[in-house]
Short mmCIF file of C-alpha atoms in Angstrom, two decimals:
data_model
loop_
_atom_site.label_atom_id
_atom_site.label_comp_id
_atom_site.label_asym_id
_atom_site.label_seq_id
_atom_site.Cartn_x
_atom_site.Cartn_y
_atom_site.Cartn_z
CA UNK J 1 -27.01 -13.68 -15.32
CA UNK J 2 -27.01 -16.82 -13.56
CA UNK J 3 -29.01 -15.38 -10.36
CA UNK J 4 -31.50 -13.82 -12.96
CA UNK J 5 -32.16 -17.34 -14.17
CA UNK J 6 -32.60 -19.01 -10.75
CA UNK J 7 -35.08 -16.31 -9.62
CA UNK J 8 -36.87 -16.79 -13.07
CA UNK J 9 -36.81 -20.34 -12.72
CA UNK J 10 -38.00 -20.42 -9.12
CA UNK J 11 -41.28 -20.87 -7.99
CA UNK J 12 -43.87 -19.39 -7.92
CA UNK J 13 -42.24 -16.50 -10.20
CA UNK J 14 -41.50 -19.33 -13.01
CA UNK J 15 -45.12 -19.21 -13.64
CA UNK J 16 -45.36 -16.09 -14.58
CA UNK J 17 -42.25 -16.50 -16.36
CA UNK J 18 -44.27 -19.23 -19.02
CA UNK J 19 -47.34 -17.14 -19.21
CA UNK J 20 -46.07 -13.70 -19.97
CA UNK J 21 -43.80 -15.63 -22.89
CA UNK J 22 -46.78 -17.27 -23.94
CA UNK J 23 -48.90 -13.70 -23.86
CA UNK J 24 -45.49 -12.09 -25.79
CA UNK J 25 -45.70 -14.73 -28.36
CA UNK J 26 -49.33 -14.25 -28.94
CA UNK J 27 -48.72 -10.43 -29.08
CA UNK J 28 -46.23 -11.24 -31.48
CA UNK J 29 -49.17 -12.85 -33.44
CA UNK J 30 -51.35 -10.16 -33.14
CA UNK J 31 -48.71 -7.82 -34.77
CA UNK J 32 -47.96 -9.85 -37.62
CA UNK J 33 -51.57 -10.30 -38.44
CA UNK J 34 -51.95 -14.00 -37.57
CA UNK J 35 -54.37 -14.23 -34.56
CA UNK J 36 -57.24 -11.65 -33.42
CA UNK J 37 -57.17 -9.16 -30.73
CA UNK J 38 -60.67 -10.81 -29.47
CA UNK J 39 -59.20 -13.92 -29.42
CA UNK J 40 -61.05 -14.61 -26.53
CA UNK J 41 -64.65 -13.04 -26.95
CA UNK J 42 -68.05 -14.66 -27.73
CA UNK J 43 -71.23 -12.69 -28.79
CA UNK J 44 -72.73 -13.01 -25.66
CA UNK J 45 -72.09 -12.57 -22.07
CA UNK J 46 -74.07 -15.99 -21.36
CA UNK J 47 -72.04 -19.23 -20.39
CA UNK J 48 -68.99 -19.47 -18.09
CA UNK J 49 -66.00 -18.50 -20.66
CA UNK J 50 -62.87 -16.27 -20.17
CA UNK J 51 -64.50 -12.98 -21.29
CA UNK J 52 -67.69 -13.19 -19.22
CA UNK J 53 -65.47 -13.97 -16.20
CA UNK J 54 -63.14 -10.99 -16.61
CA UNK J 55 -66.22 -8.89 -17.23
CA UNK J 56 -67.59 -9.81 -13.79
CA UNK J 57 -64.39 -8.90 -12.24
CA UNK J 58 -64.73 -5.43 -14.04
CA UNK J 59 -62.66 -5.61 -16.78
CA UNK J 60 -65.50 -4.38 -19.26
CA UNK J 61 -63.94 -2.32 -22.20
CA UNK J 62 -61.22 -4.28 -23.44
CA UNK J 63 -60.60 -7.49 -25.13
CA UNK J 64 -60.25 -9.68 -22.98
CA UNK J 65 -56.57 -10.63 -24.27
CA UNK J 66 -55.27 -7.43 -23.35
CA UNK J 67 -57.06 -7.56 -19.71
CA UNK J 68 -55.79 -10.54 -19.01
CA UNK J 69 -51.91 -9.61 -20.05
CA UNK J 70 -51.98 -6.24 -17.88
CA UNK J 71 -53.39 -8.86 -14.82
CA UNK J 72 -50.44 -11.26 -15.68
CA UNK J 73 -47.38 -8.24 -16.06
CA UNK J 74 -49.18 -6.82 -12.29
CA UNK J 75 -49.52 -10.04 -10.65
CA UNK J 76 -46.32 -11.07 -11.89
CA UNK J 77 -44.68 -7.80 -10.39
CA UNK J 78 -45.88 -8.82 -6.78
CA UNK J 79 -44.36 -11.80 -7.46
CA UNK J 80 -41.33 -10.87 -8.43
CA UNK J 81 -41.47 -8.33 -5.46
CA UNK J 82 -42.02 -11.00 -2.99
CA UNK J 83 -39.21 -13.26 -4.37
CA UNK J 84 -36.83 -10.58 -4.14
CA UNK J 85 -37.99 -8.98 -0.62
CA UNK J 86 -38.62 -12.21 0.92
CA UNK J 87 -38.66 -15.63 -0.27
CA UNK J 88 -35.11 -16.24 -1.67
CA UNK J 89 -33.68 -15.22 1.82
CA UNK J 90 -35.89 -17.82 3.13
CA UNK J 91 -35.02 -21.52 3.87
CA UNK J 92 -38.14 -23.15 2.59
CA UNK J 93 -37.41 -26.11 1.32
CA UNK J 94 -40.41 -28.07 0.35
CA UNK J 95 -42.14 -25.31 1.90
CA UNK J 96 -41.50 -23.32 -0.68
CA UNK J 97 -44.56 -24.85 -2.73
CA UNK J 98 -47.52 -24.10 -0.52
CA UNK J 99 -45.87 -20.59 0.20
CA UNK J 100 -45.45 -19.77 -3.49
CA UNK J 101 -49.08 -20.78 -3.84
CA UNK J 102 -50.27 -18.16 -1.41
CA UNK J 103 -48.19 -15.41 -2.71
CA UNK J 104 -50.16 -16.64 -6.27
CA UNK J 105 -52.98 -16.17 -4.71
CA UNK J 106 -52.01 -12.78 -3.19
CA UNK J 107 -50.90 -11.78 -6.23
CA UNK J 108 -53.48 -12.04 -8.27
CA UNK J 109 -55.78 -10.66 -5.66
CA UNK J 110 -54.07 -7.60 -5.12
CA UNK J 111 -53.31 -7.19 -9.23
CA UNK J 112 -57.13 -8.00 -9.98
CA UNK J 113 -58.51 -4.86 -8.90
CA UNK J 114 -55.63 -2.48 -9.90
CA UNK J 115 -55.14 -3.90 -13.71
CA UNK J 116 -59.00 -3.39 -13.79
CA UNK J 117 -59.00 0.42 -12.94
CA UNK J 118 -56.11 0.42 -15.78
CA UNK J 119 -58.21 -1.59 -18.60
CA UNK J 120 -61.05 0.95 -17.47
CA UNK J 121 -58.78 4.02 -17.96
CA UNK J 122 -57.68 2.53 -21.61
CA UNK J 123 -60.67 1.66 -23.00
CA UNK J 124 -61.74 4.80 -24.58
CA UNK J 125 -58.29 4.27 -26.22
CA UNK J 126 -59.55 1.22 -27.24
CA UNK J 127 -62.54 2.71 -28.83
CA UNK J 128 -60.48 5.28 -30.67
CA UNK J 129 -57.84 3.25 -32.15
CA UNK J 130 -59.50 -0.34 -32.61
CA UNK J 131 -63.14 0.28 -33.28
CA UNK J 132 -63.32 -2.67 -35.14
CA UNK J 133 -62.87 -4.83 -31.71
CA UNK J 134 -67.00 -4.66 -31.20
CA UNK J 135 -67.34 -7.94 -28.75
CA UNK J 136 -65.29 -6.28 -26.12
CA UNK J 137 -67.91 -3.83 -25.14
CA UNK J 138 -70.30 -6.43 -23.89
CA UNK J 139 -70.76 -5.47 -20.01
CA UNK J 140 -70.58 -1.62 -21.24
CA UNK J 141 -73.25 0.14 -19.35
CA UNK J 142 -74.78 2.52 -22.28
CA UNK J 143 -77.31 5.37 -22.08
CA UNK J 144 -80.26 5.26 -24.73
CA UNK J 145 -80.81 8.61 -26.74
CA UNK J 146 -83.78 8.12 -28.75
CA UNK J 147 -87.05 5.98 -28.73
CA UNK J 148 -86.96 2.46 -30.51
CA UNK J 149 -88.15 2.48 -34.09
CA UNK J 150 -90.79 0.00 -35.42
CA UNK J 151 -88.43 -2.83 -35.55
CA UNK J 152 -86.77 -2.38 -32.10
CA UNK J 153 -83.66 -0.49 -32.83
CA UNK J 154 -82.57 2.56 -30.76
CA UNK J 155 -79.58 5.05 -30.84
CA UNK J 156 -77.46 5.03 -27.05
CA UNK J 157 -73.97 6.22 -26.21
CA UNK J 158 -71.39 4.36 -23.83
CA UNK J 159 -72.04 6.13 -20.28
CA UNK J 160 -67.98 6.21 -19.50
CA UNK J 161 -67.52 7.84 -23.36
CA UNK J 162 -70.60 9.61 -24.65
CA UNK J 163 -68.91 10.24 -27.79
CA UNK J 164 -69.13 7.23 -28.58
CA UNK J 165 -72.70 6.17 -30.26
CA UNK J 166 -73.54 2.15 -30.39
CA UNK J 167 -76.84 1.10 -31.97
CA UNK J 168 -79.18 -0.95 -29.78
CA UNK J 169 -81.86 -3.88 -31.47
CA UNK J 170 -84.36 -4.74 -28.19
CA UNK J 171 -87.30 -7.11 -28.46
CA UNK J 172 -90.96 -6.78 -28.04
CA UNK J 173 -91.19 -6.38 -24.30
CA UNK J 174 -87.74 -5.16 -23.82
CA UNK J 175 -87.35 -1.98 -25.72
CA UNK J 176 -84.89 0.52 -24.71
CA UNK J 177 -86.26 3.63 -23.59
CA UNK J 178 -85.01 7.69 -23.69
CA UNK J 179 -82.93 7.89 -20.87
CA UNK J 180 -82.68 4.91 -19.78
CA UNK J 181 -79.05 3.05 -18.73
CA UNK J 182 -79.00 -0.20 -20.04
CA UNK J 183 -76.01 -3.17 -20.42
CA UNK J 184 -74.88 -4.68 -23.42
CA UNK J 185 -75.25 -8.63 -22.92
CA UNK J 186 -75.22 -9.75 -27.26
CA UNK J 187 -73.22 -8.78 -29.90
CA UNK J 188 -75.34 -9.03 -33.03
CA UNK J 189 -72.66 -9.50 -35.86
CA UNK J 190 -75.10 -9.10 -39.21
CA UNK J 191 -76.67 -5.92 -37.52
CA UNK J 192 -73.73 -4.50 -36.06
CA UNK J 193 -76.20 -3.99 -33.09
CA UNK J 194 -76.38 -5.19 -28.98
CA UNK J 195 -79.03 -6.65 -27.34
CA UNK J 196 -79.19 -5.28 -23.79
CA UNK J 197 -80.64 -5.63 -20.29
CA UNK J 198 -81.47 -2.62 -18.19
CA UNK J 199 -78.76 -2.13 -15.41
CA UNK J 200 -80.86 -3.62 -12.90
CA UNK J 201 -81.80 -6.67 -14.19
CA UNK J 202 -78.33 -6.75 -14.77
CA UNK J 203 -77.65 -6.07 -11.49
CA UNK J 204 -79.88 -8.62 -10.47
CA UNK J 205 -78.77 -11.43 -12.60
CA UNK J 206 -75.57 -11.31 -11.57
CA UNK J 207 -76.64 -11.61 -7.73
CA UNK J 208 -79.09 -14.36 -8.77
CA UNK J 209 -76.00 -16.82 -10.12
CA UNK J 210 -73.46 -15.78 -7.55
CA UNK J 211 -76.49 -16.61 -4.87
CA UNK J 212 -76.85 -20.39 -6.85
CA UNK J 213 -73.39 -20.99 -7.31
CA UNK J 214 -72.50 -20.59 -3.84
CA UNK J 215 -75.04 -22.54 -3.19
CA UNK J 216 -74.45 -25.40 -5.56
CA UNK J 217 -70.55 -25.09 -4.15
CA UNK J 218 -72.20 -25.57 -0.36
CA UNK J 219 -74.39 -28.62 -1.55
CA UNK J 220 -71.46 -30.30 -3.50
CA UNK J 221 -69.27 -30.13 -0.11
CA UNK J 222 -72.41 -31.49 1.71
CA UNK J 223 -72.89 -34.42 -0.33
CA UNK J 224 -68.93 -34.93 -0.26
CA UNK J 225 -69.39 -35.01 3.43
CA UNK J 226 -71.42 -37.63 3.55
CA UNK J 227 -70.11 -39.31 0.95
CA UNK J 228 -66.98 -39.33 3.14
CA UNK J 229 -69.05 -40.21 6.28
CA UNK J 230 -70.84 -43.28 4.91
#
């Protein structure tokens, strides 16, 4: 018992150790009725918040509670792994810290992809069993089955789970058409409706802001550099 304690106490695996007790308590929550499942979500995909971040990384699908608790449980097995296999036979000393950070790092970028393929695999689960969760489909690609009507609403199905219809509202200018694959960006909450984006300007978008960010990140270390220079 005692050695179980150290290792969970150690670092970097302590982390882990506060998070996934924080994500069981707000499980705990979630089963009792006191918090929401989309806990996390907004109506839109716009702005830099937890949802829109895991969507980028591919975890479209799922609330973005339960994609970021199957990231946690994987990234905290690596950990765990790497104490185990490696660290705690290592004399580290205040070495330890920088090291743990790496294997964080590691962790999390070797759980990333791997809990995403497993949110992707659950969501139709998701769709079955918690169709009320609507917010979490945002970053769904979807497939539109029928021209727009007069007021801009359309009929589609999600392209991973035809069988399951979602109801489309576009805007003069950006109407879904038959056919085409589009990406759900807005949750419309009086319609029960999504705006959407076809896949390319999606596509595109999404290139676009990773292009400025790295860009803004390359000016910000410029200026620091001179900054530090003067």
């Amino acid at each position: 018992m005692e050695t179980v304690r150290q290792i969970a106490l150690s670092f970097p695996v302590v982390v882990f150790s506060a998070l996934l007790a924080l994500a069981a308590l707000y499980w705990l929550l979630v089963a009792l009725r006191l918090a929401p499942v989309e806990c996390f979500e907004h109506d839109s995909l716009k702005g830099d918040h937890l949802a829109s971040t895991l969507v980028a990384l591919g975890f479209a699908g799922v609330p973005a509670s339960f994609a970021l608790t199957v990231l946690l449980v994987l990234a905290g097995a690596i950990t765990l792994g790497v104490e185990l296999a490696v660290l705690r036979w290592l004399p580290l000393g205040l070495f330890r810290i920088p090291v743990g950070v790496a294997v964080l790092w590691g962790a999390f970028a070797l759980a990333s992809p791997l809990a995403a393929g497993l949110c992707h695999g659950l969501h139709r689960w998701f769709h079955r069993h918690a169709p009320q969760q609507r917010r979490c489909l945002l970053g769904e690609k979807v497939e539109v089955r029928d021209e727009a009507d007069a007021e801009g609403r359309a009929a589609a199905v999600l392209v991973d789970d035809p069988a399951w219809p979602v109801r489309l509202h576009g805007k003069p200018g950006n109407l879904p058409q038959v056919g085409e694959r589009r990406v759900l960006v807005k949750y419309v909450a009086g319609e029960d409706a999504y705006r959407s984006v076809p896949e390319v300007e999606y596509r595109e978008a999404r290139a676009h802001l990773s292009r400025l960010r790295l860009r803004q990140g390359r000016g910000g270390q410029g200026r620091g550099g001179a900054a530090a220079s003067s």
